[in-house]
PDB file of C-alpha atoms in Angstrom:
ATOM      1  CA  MET A 164       0.000   0.000   0.000  1.00 39.00           C
ATOM      2  CA  THR A 165       1.325   3.454  -0.909  1.00 40.00           C
ATOM      3  CA  THR A 166       1.551   6.054   1.821  1.00 44.00           C
ATOM      4  CA  THR A 167       0.827   9.743   2.162  1.00 46.00           C
ATOM      5  CA  THR A 168       3.484  12.287   3.016  1.00 48.00           C
ATOM      6  CA  ALA A 169       4.236  12.492   6.737  1.00 55.00           C
ATOM      7  CA  LEU A 170       3.646  16.235   6.944  1.00 81.00           C
ATOM      8  CA  PRO A 171       0.661  18.129   5.596  1.00 91.00           C
ATOM      9  CA  GLU A 172       0.826  21.069   3.250  1.00 96.00           C
ATOM     10  CA  THR A 173      -0.974  23.788   5.200  1.00 97.00           C
ATOM     11  CA  SER A 174      -2.526  26.769   3.433  1.00 97.00           C
ATOM     12  CA  THR A 175      -4.824  29.655   4.244  1.00 98.00           C
ATOM     13  CA  LEU A 176      -7.643  30.956   2.122  1.00 97.00           C
ATOM     14  CA  GLU A 177      -9.502  34.259   2.336  1.00 98.00           C
ATOM     15  CA  VAL A 178     -13.270  33.910   2.014  1.00 98.00           C
ATOM     16  CA  PRO A 179     -16.020  36.425   2.767  1.00 97.00           C
ATOM     17  CA  GLY A 180     -15.869  37.174   6.488  1.00 98.00           C
ATOM     18  CA  ALA A 181     -13.242  34.577   7.385  1.00 98.00           C
ATOM     19  CA  THR A 182      -9.774  33.153   6.844  1.00 98.00           C
ATOM     20  CA  ILE A 183      -9.797  29.372   6.381  1.00 98.00           C
ATOM     21  CA  THR A 184      -6.857  27.108   7.175  1.00 98.00           C
ATOM     22  CA  TYR A 185      -6.689  23.726   5.461  1.00 98.00           C
ATOM     23  CA  ASP A 186      -4.253  20.839   5.107  1.00 98.00           C
ATOM     24  CA  VAL A 187      -3.443  18.508   2.223  1.00 97.00           C
ATOM     25  CA  ARG A 188      -1.548  15.251   2.704  1.00 97.00           C
ATOM     26  CA  ARG A 189      -0.718  14.219  -0.824  1.00 94.00           C
ATOM     27  CA  ASN A 190      -0.384  10.749  -2.246  1.00 93.00           C
ATOM     28  CA  ASP A 191       0.561  11.294  -5.861  1.00 88.00           C
ATOM     29  CA  ALA A 192       0.582   7.561  -6.575  1.00 91.00           C
ATOM     30  CA  THR A 193      -3.092   7.017  -5.811  1.00 90.00           C
ATOM     31  CA  THR A 194      -5.800   6.652  -8.430  1.00 89.00           C
ATOM     32  CA  GLU A 195      -8.572   7.176  -5.885  1.00 92.00           C
ATOM     33  CA  PRO A 196     -10.294  10.536  -5.378  1.00 95.00           C
ATOM     34  CA  PRO A 197      -8.974  12.668  -2.525  1.00 97.00           C
ATOM     35  CA  LEU A 198     -10.725  12.067   0.784  1.00 98.00           C
ATOM     36  CA  PHE A 199     -11.890  15.222   2.577  1.00 98.00           C
ATOM     37  CA  LEU A 200     -12.591  14.697   6.300  1.00 98.00           C
ATOM     38  CA  ILE A 201     -14.666  17.359   8.035  1.00 98.00           C
ATOM     39  CA  GLY A 202     -16.611  18.157  11.166  1.00 98.00           C
ATOM     40  CA  SER A 203     -18.116  21.313  12.614  1.00 98.00           C
ATOM     41  CA  PRO A 204     -17.147  22.842  14.906  1.00 96.00           C
ATOM     42  CA  MET A 205     -14.600  19.994  15.175  1.00 98.00           C
ATOM     43  CA  ALA A 206     -11.461  20.976  13.337  1.00 98.00           C
ATOM     44  CA  ALA A 207      -8.738  19.101  11.468  1.00 98.00           C
ATOM     45  CA  ALA A 208      -7.176  17.950  14.734  1.00 97.00           C
ATOM     46  CA  GLY A 209     -10.117  15.595  15.254  1.00 98.00           C
ATOM     47  CA  PHE A 210      -9.303  13.466  12.217  1.00 98.00           C
ATOM     48  CA  GLY A 211      -5.764  12.296  12.896  1.00 97.00           C
ATOM     49  CA  THR A 212      -6.752   8.755  13.820  1.00 97.00           C
ATOM     50  CA  LEU A 213      -9.333   8.311  11.088  1.00 98.00           C
ATOM     51  CA  GLY A 214      -7.030   9.769   8.462  1.00 97.00           C
ATOM     52  CA  SER A 215      -4.237   7.382   9.450  1.00 97.00           C
ATOM     53  CA  HIS A 216      -6.387   4.511   8.163  1.00 97.00           C
ATOM     54  CA  PHE A 217      -6.327   5.927   4.627  1.00 97.00           C
ATOM     55  CA  PRO A 218      -2.645   6.124   3.646  1.00 95.00           C
ATOM     56  CA  ASP A 219      -3.653   5.184   0.105  1.00 94.00           C
ATOM     57  CA  ARG A 220      -5.530   8.460  -0.371  1.00 96.00           C
ATOM     58  CA  THR A 221      -4.680  12.095  -0.682  1.00 97.00           C
ATOM     59  CA  LEU A 222      -6.285  13.563   2.451  1.00 98.00           C
ATOM     60  CA  ILE A 223      -7.756  17.013   2.987  1.00 98.00           C
ATOM     61  CA  THR A 224      -8.718  18.417   6.374  1.00 98.00           C
ATOM     62  CA  TYR A 225      -9.648  21.925   7.476  1.00 98.00           C
ATOM     63  CA  ASP A 226     -10.744  24.073  10.384  1.00 98.00           C
ATOM     64  CA  PRO A 227     -14.258  25.500   9.939  1.00 98.00           C
ATOM     65  CA  ARG A 228     -14.621  29.257  10.112  1.00 98.00           C
ATOM     66  CA  GLY A 229     -14.186  30.471  13.673  1.00 98.00           C
ATOM     67  CA  SER A 230     -12.698  27.182  14.866  1.00 98.00           C
ATOM     68  CA  GLU A 231      -9.071  26.761  15.970  1.00 98.00           C
ATOM     69  CA  ARG A 232      -6.814  28.022  13.168  1.00 98.00           C
ATOM     70  CA  SER A 233      -9.624  29.506  11.019  1.00 98.00           C
ATOM     71  CA  THR A 234     -10.705  32.966  12.076  1.00 98.00           C
ATOM     72  CA  LYS A 235     -13.811  35.068  11.579  1.00 97.00           C
ATOM     73  CA  ALA A 236     -13.869  38.815  11.091  1.00 97.00           C
ATOM     74  CA  ASP A 237     -16.767  39.005  13.557  1.00 97.00           C
ATOM     75  CA  PRO A 238     -16.677  36.091  16.014  1.00 97.00           C
ATOM     76  CA  SER A 239     -19.842  37.383  17.681  1.00 96.00           C
ATOM     77  CA  SER A 240     -21.840  36.667  14.512  1.00 97.00           C
ATOM     78  CA  GLU A 241     -23.561  33.406  13.636  1.00 98.00           C
ATOM     79  CA  SER A 242     -22.302  31.163  10.822  1.00 98.00           C
ATOM     80  CA  THR A 243     -24.732  29.389   8.513  1.00 98.00           C
ATOM     81  CA  PRO A 244     -24.468  26.009   6.785  1.00 98.00           C
ATOM     82  CA  GLN A 245     -24.613  27.857   3.472  1.00 98.00           C
ATOM     83  CA  GLN A 246     -21.525  29.878   4.472  1.00 98.00           C
ATOM     84  CA  HIS A 247     -19.726  26.738   5.594  1.00 98.00           C
ATOM     85  CA  GLY A 248     -20.717  25.044   2.344  1.00 98.00           C
ATOM     86  CA  GLU A 249     -19.206  27.864   0.321  1.00 98.00           C
ATOM     87  CA  ASP A 250     -16.057  27.639   2.448  1.00 98.00           C
ATOM     88  CA  LEU A 251     -15.795  23.935   1.593  1.00 98.00           C
ATOM     89  CA  HIS A 252     -16.310  24.724  -2.087  1.00 98.00           C
ATOM     90  CA  ALA A 253     -13.549  27.331  -1.890  1.00 98.00           C
ATOM     91  CA  VAL A 254     -11.133  24.861  -0.249  1.00 98.00           C
ATOM     92  CA  ILE A 255     -11.799  22.179  -2.871  1.00 98.00           C
ATOM     93  CA  ARG A 256     -11.243  24.703  -5.665  1.00 97.00           C
ATOM     94  CA  ALA A 257      -8.109  26.182  -4.076  1.00 97.00           C
ATOM     95  CA  ALA A 258      -6.592  22.746  -3.531  1.00 95.00           C
ATOM     96  CA  GLY A 259      -7.371  21.833  -7.140  1.00 94.00           C
ATOM     97  CA  LEU A 260      -8.324  18.303  -6.103  1.00 93.00           C
ATOM     98  CA  GLY A 261     -12.016  17.932  -6.904  1.00 90.00           C
ATOM     99  CA  PRO A 262     -14.168  16.010  -7.155  1.00 97.00           C
ATOM    100  CA  VAL A 263     -13.515  14.533  -3.717  1.00 98.00           C
ATOM    101  CA  ASP A 264     -14.981  11.838  -1.546  1.00 98.00           C
ATOM    102  CA  LEU A 265     -16.261  13.588   1.562  1.00 98.00           C
ATOM    103  CA  PHE A 266     -16.709  12.179   5.046  1.00 98.00           C
ATOM    104  CA  ALA A 267     -18.605  14.718   7.108  1.00 98.00           C
ATOM    105  CA  SER A 268     -19.648  14.307  10.725  1.00 98.00           C
ATOM    106  CA  SER A 269     -22.085  16.195  12.963  1.00 98.00           C
ATOM    107  CA  GLY A 270     -22.379  19.849  11.965  1.00 98.00           C
ATOM    108  CA  GLY A 271     -19.962  19.048   9.163  1.00 98.00           C
ATOM    109  CA  ALA A 272     -22.566  16.682   7.715  1.00 98.00           C
ATOM    110  CA  VAL A 273     -25.098  19.520   7.691  1.00 98.00           C
ATOM    111  CA  ASN A 274     -22.599  21.803   5.967  1.00 98.00           C
ATOM    112  CA  ALA A 275     -21.774  19.070   3.463  1.00 98.00           C
ATOM    113  CA  LEU A 276     -25.437  18.783   2.506  1.00 98.00           C
ATOM    114  CA  ALA A 277     -25.418  22.524   1.806  1.00 98.00           C
ATOM    115  CA  LEU A 278     -22.261  22.097  -0.298  1.00 98.00           C
ATOM    116  CA  VAL A 279     -23.686  19.268  -2.383  1.00 98.00           C
ATOM    117  CA  ALA A 280     -26.968  21.092  -2.937  1.00 98.00           C
ATOM    118  CA  ALA A 281     -25.062  24.082  -4.353  1.00 98.00           C
ATOM    119  CA  HIS A 282     -22.001  22.403  -5.919  1.00 98.00           C
ATOM    120  CA  PRO A 283     -22.646  18.698  -6.600  1.00 98.00           C
ATOM    121  CA  GLU A 284     -19.728  18.613  -9.020  1.00 98.00           C
ATOM    122  CA  ASP A 285     -17.354  18.980  -6.054  1.00 98.00           C
ATOM    123  CA  VAL A 286     -18.205  15.641  -4.464  1.00 98.00           C
ATOM    124  CA  ARG A 287     -18.258  12.097  -5.853  1.00 98.00           C
ATOM    125  CA  THR A 288     -19.504  10.387  -2.670  1.00 98.00           C
ATOM    126  CA  LEU A 289     -20.697  12.082   0.517  1.00 98.00           C
ATOM    127  CA  VAL A 290     -20.884  10.066   3.712  1.00 98.00           C
ATOM    128  CA  ALA A 291     -22.923  12.289   6.030  1.00 98.00           C
ATOM    129  CA  HIS A 292     -22.489  11.004   9.568  1.00 98.00           C
ATOM    130  CA  GLU A 293     -25.144  11.991  12.109  1.00 98.00           C
ATOM    131  CA  PRO A 294     -26.290  15.449  10.973  1.00 98.00           C
ATOM    132  CA  PRO A 295     -28.051  16.950  14.030  1.00 98.00           C
ATOM    133  CA  LEU A 296     -30.943  18.353  12.027  1.00 98.00           C
ATOM    134  CA  ALA A 297     -33.759  19.130  14.420  1.00 98.00           C
ATOM    135  CA  SER A 298     -35.573  20.619  11.426  1.00 98.00           C
ATOM    136  CA  VAL A 299     -36.280  17.257   9.758  1.00 98.00           C
ATOM    137  CA  LEU A 300     -37.413  15.214  12.765  1.00 98.00           C
ATOM    138  CA  PRO A 301     -41.051  14.229  13.311  1.00 97.00           C
ATOM    139  CA  ASP A 302     -40.874  16.206  16.565  1.00 98.00           C
ATOM    140  CA  SER A 303     -39.054  19.097  14.914  1.00 98.00           C
ATOM    141  CA  GLU A 304     -40.752  21.918  16.794  1.00 98.00           C
ATOM    142  CA  ASN A 305     -39.933  20.402  20.169  1.00 98.00           C
ATOM    143  CA  ALA A 306     -36.418  19.521  19.015  1.00 98.00           C
ATOM    144  CA  LYS A 307     -35.752  23.048  17.806  1.00 98.00           C
ATOM    145  CA  ALA A 308     -37.114  24.443  21.069  1.00 98.00           C
ATOM    146  CA  ALA A 309     -34.685  22.211  22.967  1.00 98.00           C
ATOM    147  CA  VAL A 310     -31.784  23.573  20.937  1.00 98.00           C
ATOM    148  CA  ARG A 311     -32.895  27.149  21.487  1.00 98.00           C
ATOM    149  CA  ALA A 312     -32.922  26.368  25.206  1.00 98.00           C
ATOM    150  CA  ILE A 313     -29.227  25.409  24.970  1.00 98.00           C
ATOM    151  CA  SER A 314     -28.525  28.713  23.268  1.00 98.00           C
ATOM    152  CA  ARG A 315     -30.504  30.574  25.906  1.00 97.00           C
ATOM    153  CA  SER A 316     -28.579  28.901  28.739  1.00 96.00           C
ATOM    154  CA  TYR A 317     -25.300  29.918  27.129  1.00 97.00           C
ATOM    155  CA  GLU A 318     -26.319  33.480  26.341  1.00 96.00           C
ATOM    156  CA  GLU A 319     -27.703  34.015  29.839  1.00 96.00           C
ATOM    157  CA  GLY A 320     -25.207  32.038  31.914  1.00 95.00           C
ATOM    158  CA  GLY A 321     -22.034  31.379  29.960  1.00 95.00           C
ATOM    159  CA  PHE A 322     -20.112  28.342  28.777  1.00 95.00           C
ATOM    160  CA  GLY A 323     -20.604  25.931  31.696  1.00 96.00           C
ATOM    161  CA  LYS A 324     -24.359  26.329  31.765  1.00 96.00           C
ATOM    162  CA  GLY A 325     -24.582  26.139  27.988  1.00 96.00           C
ATOM    163  CA  MET A 326     -22.492  22.966  27.761  1.00 96.00           C
ATOM    164  CA  ALA A 327     -24.398  21.256  30.572  1.00 96.00           C
ATOM    165  CA  HIS A 328     -27.651  21.963  28.778  1.00 97.00           C
ATOM    166  CA  PHE A 329     -26.103  20.785  25.486  1.00 97.00           C
ATOM    167  CA  ILE A 330     -25.089  17.446  27.015  1.00 95.00           C
ATOM    168  CA  ALA A 331     -28.605  16.914  28.368  1.00 95.00           C
ATOM    169  CA  VAL A 332     -30.207  17.599  24.998  1.00 97.00           C
ATOM    170  CA  VAL A 333     -27.885  15.647  22.714  1.00 96.00           C
ATOM    171  CA  GLY A 334     -27.930  12.634  25.025  1.00 94.00           C
ATOM    172  CA  LEU A 335     -31.712  12.350  25.104  1.00 96.00           C
ATOM    173  CA  GLN A 336     -32.966   9.214  23.388  1.00 96.00           C
ATOM    174  CA  GLY A 337     -36.279   9.340  21.584  1.00 97.00           C
ATOM    175  CA  GLU A 338     -38.563  12.207  20.700  1.00 97.00           C
ATOM    176  CA  PHE A 339     -38.497  15.451  22.637  1.00 97.00           C
ATOM    177  CA  PRO A 340     -41.650  15.761  24.743  1.00 96.00           C
ATOM    178  CA  ASP A 341     -43.823  18.860  24.840  1.00 97.00           C
ATOM    179  CA  GLY A 342     -42.370  21.473  27.146  1.00 96.00           C
ATOM    180  CA  PHE A 343     -38.837  20.042  27.128  1.00 95.00           C
ATOM    181  CA  GLY A 344     -37.463  23.294  25.764  1.00 95.00           C
ATOM    182  CA  ASP A 345     -39.000  25.226  28.647  1.00 95.00           C
ATOM    183  CA  GLN A 346     -37.144  23.251  31.277  1.00 93.00           C
ATOM    184  CA  PRO A 347     -33.975  24.701  32.845  1.00 92.00           C
ATOM    185  CA  GLY A 348     -30.675  23.046  32.055  1.00 93.00           C
ATOM    186  CA  PRO A 349     -28.859  20.835  34.570  1.00 94.00           C
ATOM    187  CA  ASP A 350     -26.308  22.080  37.067  1.00 94.00           C
ATOM    188  CA  PRO A 351     -22.896  22.326  35.324  1.00 94.00           C
ATOM    189  CA  ALA A 352     -21.337  20.644  38.371  1.00 93.00           C
ATOM    190  CA  MET A 353     -23.085  17.433  37.362  1.00 92.00           C
ATOM    191  CA  PHE A 354     -20.643  17.252  34.445  1.00 90.00           C
ATOM    192  CA  GLY A 355     -17.634  18.675  36.230  1.00 89.00           C
ATOM    193  CA  MET A 356     -18.012  22.057  34.578  1.00 87.00           C
ATOM    194  CA  PRO A 357     -17.601  25.448  36.220  1.00 85.00           C
ATOM    195  CA  ALA A 358     -20.747  27.459  36.838  1.00 84.00           C
ATOM    196  CA  GLY A 359     -18.865  30.741  36.530  1.00 88.00           C
ATOM    197  CA  ASP A 360     -19.275  33.094  33.590  1.00 93.00           C
ATOM    198  CA  ASP A 361     -16.312  34.823  31.959  1.00 92.00           C
ATOM    199  CA  GLY A 362     -18.655  37.084  29.997  1.00 93.00           C
ATOM    200  CA  SER A 363     -17.610  35.922  26.522  1.00 94.00           C
ATOM    201  CA  ARG A 364     -20.346  35.070  24.014  1.00 96.00           C
ATOM    202  CA  THR A 365     -18.401  33.933  20.962  1.00 97.00           C
ATOM    203  CA  ASP A 366     -18.187  30.156  21.457  1.00 97.00           C
ATOM    204  CA  VAL A 367     -17.999  28.469  18.055  1.00 98.00           C
ATOM    205  CA  MET A 368     -20.565  25.796  18.860  1.00 97.00           C
ATOM    206  CA  LEU A 369     -22.827  27.382  21.443  1.00 98.00           C
ATOM    207  CA  HIS A 370     -23.050  30.811  19.830  1.00 98.00           C
ATOM    208  CA  GLN A 371     -21.868  30.760  16.229  1.00 98.00           C
ATOM    209  CA  ASN A 372     -23.348  27.479  14.955  1.00 98.00           C
ATOM    210  CA  ILE A 373     -25.816  25.673  17.169  1.00 98.00           C
ATOM    211  CA  VAL A 374     -29.100  27.260  16.092  1.00 98.00           C
ATOM    212  CA  THR A 375     -28.271  27.832  12.425  1.00 98.00           C
ATOM    213  CA  CYS A 376     -26.946  24.268  12.062  1.00 98.00           C
ATOM    214  CA  THR A 377     -29.798  22.403  13.707  1.00 98.00           C
ATOM    215  CA  HIS A 378     -32.529  24.583  12.194  1.00 98.00           C
ATOM    216  CA  TYR A 379     -31.166  24.345   8.643  1.00 98.00           C
ATOM    217  CA  GLU A 380     -33.566  22.818   6.134  1.00 98.00           C
ATOM    218  CA  PRO A 381     -31.710  20.995   3.345  1.00 98.00           C
ATOM    219  CA  ASP A 382     -32.713  21.524  -0.275  1.00 98.00           C
ATOM    220  CA  PHE A 383     -33.934  17.981  -0.804  1.00 98.00           C
ATOM    221  CA  ASP A 384     -34.930  18.599  -4.428  1.00 98.00           C
ATOM    222  CA  ALA A 385     -31.356  19.676  -5.214  1.00 98.00           C
ATOM    223  CA  LEU A 386     -29.899  16.774  -3.256  1.00 98.00           C
ATOM    224  CA  ARG A 387     -32.070  14.217  -5.038  1.00 98.00           C
ATOM    225  CA  ALA A 388     -31.069  15.714  -8.398  1.00 98.00           C
ATOM    226  CA  ALA A 389     -27.349  15.870  -7.549  1.00 98.00           C
ATOM    227  CA  SER A 390     -24.786  13.701  -9.308  1.00 97.00           C
ATOM    228  CA  THR A 391     -23.222  13.067  -5.891  1.00 98.00           C
ATOM    229  CA  ARG A 392     -23.819   9.704  -4.246  1.00 98.00           C
ATOM    230  CA  ILE A 393     -25.134  10.554  -0.780  1.00 98.00           C
ATOM    231  CA  VAL A 394     -24.894   8.036   2.068  1.00 98.00           C
ATOM    232  CA  LEU A 395     -26.330   8.858   5.498  1.00 98.00           C
ATOM    233  CA  ALA A 396     -24.543   7.219   8.429  1.00 98.00           C
ATOM    234  CA  ALA A 397     -25.773   6.658  11.983  1.00 98.00           C
ATOM    235  CA  GLY A 398     -23.790   5.318  14.929  1.00 98.00           C
ATOM    236  CA  VAL A 399     -25.211   2.009  16.105  1.00 97.00           C
ATOM    237  CA  ASP A 400     -24.403   2.847  19.731  1.00 96.00           C
ATOM    238  CA  GLY A 401     -26.254   6.145  19.619  1.00 94.00           C
ATOM    239  CA  GLU A 402     -29.609   5.114  18.237  1.00 94.00           C
ATOM    240  CA  GLY A 403     -32.407   7.391  19.353  1.00 97.00           C
ATOM    241  CA  THR A 404     -30.298  10.509  19.879  1.00 98.00           C
ATOM    242  CA  MET A 405     -31.072  13.621  17.868  1.00 98.00           C
ATOM    243  CA  ALA A 406     -28.034  13.314  15.584  1.00 98.00           C
ATOM    244  CA  ALA A 407     -28.626   9.632  14.799  1.00 98.00           C
ATOM    245  CA  ARG A 408     -32.312  10.315  14.234  1.00 98.00           C
ATOM    246  CA  GLY A 409     -31.303  13.140  11.926  1.00 98.00           C
ATOM    247  CA  ALA A 410     -29.373  10.691   9.743  1.00 98.00           C
ATOM    248  CA  HIS A 411     -32.388   8.391   9.454  1.00 98.00           C
ATOM    249  CA  ALA A 412     -34.740  11.303   8.737  1.00 98.00           C
ATOM    250  CA  VAL A 413     -32.552  12.757   5.979  1.00 98.00           C
ATOM    251  CA  ALA A 414     -32.116   9.329   4.409  1.00 98.00           C
ATOM    252  CA  ALA A 415     -35.879   8.823   4.369  1.00 98.00           C
ATOM    253  CA  ARG A 416     -36.374  12.163   2.630  1.00 98.00           C
ATOM    254  CA  LEU A 417     -33.842  11.104  -0.006  1.00 98.00           C
ATOM    255  CA  GLY A 418     -35.525   7.736  -0.500  1.00 98.00           C
ATOM    256  CA  THR A 419     -32.674   5.724   1.012  1.00 98.00           C
ATOM    257  CA  GLU A 420     -31.806   4.159   4.355  1.00 98.00           C
ATOM    258  CA  ALA A 421     -29.110   5.226   6.775  1.00 98.00           C
ATOM    259  CA  VAL A 422     -26.101   2.937   7.080  1.00 98.00           C
ATOM    260  CA  GLY A 423     -25.005   1.796  10.543  1.00 98.00           C
ATOM    261  CA  PHE A 424     -21.484   2.759  11.640  1.00 98.00           C
ATOM    262  CA  PRO A 425     -19.565   1.477  14.687  1.00 98.00           C
ATOM    263  CA  GLY A 426     -19.725   3.516  17.862  1.00 97.00           C
ATOM    264  CA  ASP A 427     -21.733   6.597  18.599  1.00 97.00           C
ATOM    265  CA  HIS A 428     -21.471  10.244  17.541  1.00 97.00           C
ATOM    266  CA  GLY A 429     -17.695  10.175  18.043  1.00 97.00           C
ATOM    267  CA  GLY A 430     -17.141   6.675  16.735  1.00 97.00           C
ATOM    268  CA  PHE A 431     -14.192   7.680  14.541  1.00 98.00           C
ATOM    269  CA  LEU A 432     -12.216   9.337  17.345  1.00 98.00           C
ATOM    270  CA  GLY A 433      -9.079   7.751  18.728  1.00 97.00           C
ATOM    271  CA  GLY A 434      -8.443   9.958  21.729  1.00 95.00           C
ATOM    272  CA  GLU A 435      -8.766  13.312  20.002  1.00 96.00           C
ATOM    273  CA  TYR A 436     -10.368  15.924  22.253  1.00 93.00           C
ATOM    274  CA  GLY A 437     -10.327  13.328  25.033  1.00 92.00           C
ATOM    275  CA  GLN A 438     -12.856  11.074  23.297  1.00 94.00           C
ATOM    276  CA  GLN A 439     -12.363   7.413  22.416  1.00 96.00           C
ATOM    277  CA  GLY A 440     -14.558   5.753  19.844  1.00 97.00           C
ATOM    278  CA  LYS A 441     -14.057   2.633  17.755  1.00 97.00           C
ATOM    279  CA  PRO A 442     -11.773   4.059  15.076  1.00 98.00           C
ATOM    280  CA  ASP A 443     -10.471   0.803  13.597  1.00 98.00           C
ATOM    281  CA  GLU A 444     -13.956  -0.587  13.026  1.00 98.00           C
ATOM    282  CA  PHE A 445     -15.243   2.820  11.947  1.00 98.00           C
ATOM    283  CA  ALA A 446     -12.513   3.282   9.334  1.00 98.00           C
ATOM    284  CA  ALA A 447     -13.116  -0.199   7.945  1.00 98.00           C
ATOM    285  CA  ARG A 448     -16.820   0.593   7.590  1.00 98.00           C
ATOM    286  CA  LEU A 449     -16.070   3.912   5.911  1.00 98.00           C
ATOM    287  CA  ARG A 450     -13.714   2.246   3.429  1.00 97.00           C
ATOM    288  CA  GLU A 451     -16.364  -0.362   2.666  1.00 97.00           C
ATOM    289  CA  VAL A 452     -18.970   2.307   1.988  1.00 98.00           C
ATOM    290  CA  LEU A 453     -16.640   4.390  -0.160  1.00 97.00           C
ATOM    291  CA  GLU A 454     -15.616   1.403  -2.249  1.00 93.00           C
ATOM    292  CA  THR A 455     -19.233   0.333  -2.826  1.00 87.00           C
ATOM    293  CA  ALA A 456     -19.841   3.035  -5.419  1.00 64.00           C
TER     294      ALA A 456
END
């Protein structure tokens, strides 16, 4: 098996309202399309383990606008999936490596759906892993209210309160009951988080992305008409959570079925950000899906 270069080629790209940093690990011997690995707000640093399982591919990773190495002109503003999608389009064009195969997880999967709807020529196969789309669930109004409650906890009480509320919402299994969004969030101490408030309100997830991401409504007509092969993926250990349910709901709207992947929402992680999934099994499943074109 051929291998990629040990060190990435790192570049920056100016886009409207942001500066995007991306990495390319080239394998000039490969005949396979480049593999672009993305999350949101998870940055390139989250894909070291997963990427190591694909030495036979040219790999692309990046930091979404506002996250880690990629900056925003106004970090107090929200970012939309459409903006993220255009950022992805700009990276693919700047790298000169399209069309790509694209593995996109969480908010990255939402952004990837926006990319494919607008620029299907950029992507051969999209594997969209657990898009947390409250907008497409049968209980969408209650789900969206629950997300707005996370945002409210953050805006009123700061990071600890926002994250505690986030954990409670994303871990819920099954439909959101009436009134769930009106309930206060849990005590941050339950999750070992500080209750203090440093006054900042620019968190990439809790301020910039959480409402716009989860409330985004994909252009299903454009997705069904796209030349891109779209595969929805759901973690088998996270069935019933909002993100896994989002994968099943999007697949149903596209007339397909979601594919089960090992682990839960972070199944591909191998210790990145302190999270351990099932990366060996996950990578094998991803390779199987990508090669079943």
